[in-house]
mmCIF file with all atom_site columns, C-alpha atoms in Angstrom:
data_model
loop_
_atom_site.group_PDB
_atom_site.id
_atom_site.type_symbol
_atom_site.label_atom_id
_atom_site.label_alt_id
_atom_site.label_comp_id
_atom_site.label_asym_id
_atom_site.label_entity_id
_atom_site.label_seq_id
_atom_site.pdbx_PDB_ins_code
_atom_site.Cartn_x
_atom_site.Cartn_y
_atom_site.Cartn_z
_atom_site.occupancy
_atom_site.B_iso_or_equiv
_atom_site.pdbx_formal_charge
_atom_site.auth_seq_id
_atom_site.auth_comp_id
_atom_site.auth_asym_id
_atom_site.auth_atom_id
_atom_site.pdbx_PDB_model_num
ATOM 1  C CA . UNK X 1 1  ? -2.472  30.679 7.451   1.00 0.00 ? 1  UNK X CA 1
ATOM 2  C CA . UNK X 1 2  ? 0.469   28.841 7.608   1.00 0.00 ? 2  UNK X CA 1
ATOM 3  C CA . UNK X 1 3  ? 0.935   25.885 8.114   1.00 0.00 ? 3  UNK X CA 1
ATOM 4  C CA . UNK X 1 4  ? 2.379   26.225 11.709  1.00 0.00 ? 4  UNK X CA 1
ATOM 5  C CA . UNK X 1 5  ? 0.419   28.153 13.073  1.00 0.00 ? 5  UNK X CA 1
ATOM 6  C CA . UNK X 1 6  ? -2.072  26.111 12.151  1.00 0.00 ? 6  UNK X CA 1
ATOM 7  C CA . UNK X 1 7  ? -0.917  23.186 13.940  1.00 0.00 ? 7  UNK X CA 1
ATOM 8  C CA . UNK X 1 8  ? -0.187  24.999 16.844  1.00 0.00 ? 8  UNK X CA 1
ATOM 9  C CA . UNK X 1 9  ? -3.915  26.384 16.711  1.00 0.00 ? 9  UNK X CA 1
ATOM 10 C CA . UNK X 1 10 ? -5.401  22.637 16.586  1.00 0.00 ? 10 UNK X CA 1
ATOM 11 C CA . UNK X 1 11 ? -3.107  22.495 19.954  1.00 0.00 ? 11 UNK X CA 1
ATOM 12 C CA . UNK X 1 12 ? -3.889  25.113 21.492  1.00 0.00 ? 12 UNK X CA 1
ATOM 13 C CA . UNK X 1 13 ? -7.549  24.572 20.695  1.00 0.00 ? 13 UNK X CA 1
ATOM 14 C CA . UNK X 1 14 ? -7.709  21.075 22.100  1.00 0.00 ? 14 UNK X CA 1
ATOM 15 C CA . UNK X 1 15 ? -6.125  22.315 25.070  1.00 0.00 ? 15 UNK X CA 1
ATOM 16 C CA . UNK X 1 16 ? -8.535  25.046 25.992  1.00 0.00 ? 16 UNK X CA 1
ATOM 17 C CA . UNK X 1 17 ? -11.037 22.919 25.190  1.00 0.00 ? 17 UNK X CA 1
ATOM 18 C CA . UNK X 1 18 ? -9.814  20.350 27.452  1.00 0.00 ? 18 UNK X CA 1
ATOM 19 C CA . UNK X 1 19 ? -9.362  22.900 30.625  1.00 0.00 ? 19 UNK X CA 1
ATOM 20 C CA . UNK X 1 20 ? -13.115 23.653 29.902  1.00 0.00 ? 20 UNK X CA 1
ATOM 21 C CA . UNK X 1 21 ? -14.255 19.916 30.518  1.00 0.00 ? 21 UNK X CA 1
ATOM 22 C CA . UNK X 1 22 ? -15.346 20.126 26.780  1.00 0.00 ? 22 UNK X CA 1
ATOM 23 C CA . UNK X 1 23 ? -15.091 16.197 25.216  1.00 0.00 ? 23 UNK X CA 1
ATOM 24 C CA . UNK X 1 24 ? -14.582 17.480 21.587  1.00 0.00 ? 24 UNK X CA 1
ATOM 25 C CA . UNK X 1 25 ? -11.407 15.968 19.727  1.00 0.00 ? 25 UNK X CA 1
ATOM 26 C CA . UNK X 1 26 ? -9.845  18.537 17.454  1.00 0.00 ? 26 UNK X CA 1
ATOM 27 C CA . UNK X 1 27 ? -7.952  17.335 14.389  1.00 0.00 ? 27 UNK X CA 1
ATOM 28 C CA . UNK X 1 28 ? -5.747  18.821 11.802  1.00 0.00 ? 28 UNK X CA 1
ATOM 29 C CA . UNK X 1 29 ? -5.617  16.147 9.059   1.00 0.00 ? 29 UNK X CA 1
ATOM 30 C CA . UNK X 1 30 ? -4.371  15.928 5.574   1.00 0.00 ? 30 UNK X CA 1
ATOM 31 C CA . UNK X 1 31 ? -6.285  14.634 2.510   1.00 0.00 ? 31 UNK X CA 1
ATOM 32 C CA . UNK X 1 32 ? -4.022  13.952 0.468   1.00 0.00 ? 32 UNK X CA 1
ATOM 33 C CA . UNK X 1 33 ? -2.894  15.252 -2.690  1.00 0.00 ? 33 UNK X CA 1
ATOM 34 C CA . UNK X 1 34 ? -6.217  14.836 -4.525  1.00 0.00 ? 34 UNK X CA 1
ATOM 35 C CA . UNK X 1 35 ? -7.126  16.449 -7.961  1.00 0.00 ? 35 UNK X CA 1
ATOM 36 C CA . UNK X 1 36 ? -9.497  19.506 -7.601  1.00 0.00 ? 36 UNK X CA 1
ATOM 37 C CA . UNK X 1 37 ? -9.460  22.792 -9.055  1.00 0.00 ? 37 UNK X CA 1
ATOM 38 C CA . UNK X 1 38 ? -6.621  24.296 -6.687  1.00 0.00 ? 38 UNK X CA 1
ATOM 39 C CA . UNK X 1 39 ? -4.406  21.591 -8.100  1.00 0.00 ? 39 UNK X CA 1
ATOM 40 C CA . UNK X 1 40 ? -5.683  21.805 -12.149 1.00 0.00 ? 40 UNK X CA 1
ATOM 41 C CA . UNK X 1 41 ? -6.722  18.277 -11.357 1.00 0.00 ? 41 UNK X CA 1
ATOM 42 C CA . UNK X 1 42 ? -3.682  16.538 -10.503 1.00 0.00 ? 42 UNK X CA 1
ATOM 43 C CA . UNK X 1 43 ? -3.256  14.606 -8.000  1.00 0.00 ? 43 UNK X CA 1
ATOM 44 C CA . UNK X 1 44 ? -1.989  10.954 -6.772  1.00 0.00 ? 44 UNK X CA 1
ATOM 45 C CA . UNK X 1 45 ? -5.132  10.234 -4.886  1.00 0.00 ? 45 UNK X CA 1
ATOM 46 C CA . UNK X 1 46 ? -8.512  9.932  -6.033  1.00 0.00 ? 46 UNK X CA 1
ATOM 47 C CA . UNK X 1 47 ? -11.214 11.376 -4.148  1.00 0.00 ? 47 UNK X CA 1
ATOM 48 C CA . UNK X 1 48 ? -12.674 8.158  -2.470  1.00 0.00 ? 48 UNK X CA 1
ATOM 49 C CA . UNK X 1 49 ? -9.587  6.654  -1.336  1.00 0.00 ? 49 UNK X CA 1
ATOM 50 C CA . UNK X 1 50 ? -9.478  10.184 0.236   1.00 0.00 ? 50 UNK X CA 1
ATOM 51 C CA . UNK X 1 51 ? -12.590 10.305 1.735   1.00 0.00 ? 51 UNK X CA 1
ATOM 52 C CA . UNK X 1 52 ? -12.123 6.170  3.092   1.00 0.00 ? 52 UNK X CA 1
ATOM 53 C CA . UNK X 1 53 ? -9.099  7.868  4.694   1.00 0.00 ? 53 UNK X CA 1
ATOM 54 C CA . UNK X 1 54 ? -10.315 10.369 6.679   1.00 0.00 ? 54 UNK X CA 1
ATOM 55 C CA . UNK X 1 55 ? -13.376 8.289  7.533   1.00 0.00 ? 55 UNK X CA 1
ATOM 56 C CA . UNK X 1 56 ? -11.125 6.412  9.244   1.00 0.00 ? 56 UNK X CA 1
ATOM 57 C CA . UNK X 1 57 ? -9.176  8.649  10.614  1.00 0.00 ? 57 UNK X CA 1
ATOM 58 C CA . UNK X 1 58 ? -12.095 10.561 12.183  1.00 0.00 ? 58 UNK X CA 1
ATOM 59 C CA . UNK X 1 59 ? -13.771 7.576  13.145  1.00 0.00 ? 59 UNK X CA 1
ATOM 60 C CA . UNK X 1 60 ? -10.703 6.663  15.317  1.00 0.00 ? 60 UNK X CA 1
ATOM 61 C CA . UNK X 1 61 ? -10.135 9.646  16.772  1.00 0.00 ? 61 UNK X CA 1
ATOM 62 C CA . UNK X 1 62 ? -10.578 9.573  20.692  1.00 0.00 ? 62 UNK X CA 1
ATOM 63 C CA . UNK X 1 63 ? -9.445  12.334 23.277  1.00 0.00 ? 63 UNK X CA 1
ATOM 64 C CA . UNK X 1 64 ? -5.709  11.137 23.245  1.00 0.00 ? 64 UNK X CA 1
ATOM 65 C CA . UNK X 1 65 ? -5.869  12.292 19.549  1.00 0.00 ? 65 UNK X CA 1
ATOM 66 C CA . UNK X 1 66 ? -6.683  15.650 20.502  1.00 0.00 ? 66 UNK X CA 1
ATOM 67 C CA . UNK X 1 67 ? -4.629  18.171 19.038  1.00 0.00 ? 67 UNK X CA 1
ATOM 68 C CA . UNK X 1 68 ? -2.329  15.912 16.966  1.00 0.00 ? 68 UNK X CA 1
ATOM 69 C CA . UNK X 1 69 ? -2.113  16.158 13.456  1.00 0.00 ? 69 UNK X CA 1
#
């Protein structure tokens, strides 16, 4: 998918979700460019500075996040 379409699916999403009284926060979020197998382990970020990141990220999150990326 690309990459459009897949934000515009995380807002579209949190929109229908939101017309159905539903109090789940969708998120499109970015880890990173960590070293795994797709990237033949390179990468700027290691894997727990990644992880602290999107802790926090999710951890924050709140309905006025909804849909954002």
């Amino acid at each position: 998918m690309a990459k459009a379409a897949l934000n515009q699916m995380n807002v579209t999403l949190a929109k229908e979700l939101k017309v159905e009284g539903s109090n789940i926060v969708v998120l499109s979020v970015n880890p990173g460019f960590v070293p795994t197998r797709l990237t033949n382990f390179d990468g700027d970020d290691d894997l727990d500075t990644s992880i602290a990141g999107l802790v926090k990220i999710i951890e924050g999150a709140d309905s006025s996040k909804s849909g954002k990326f």
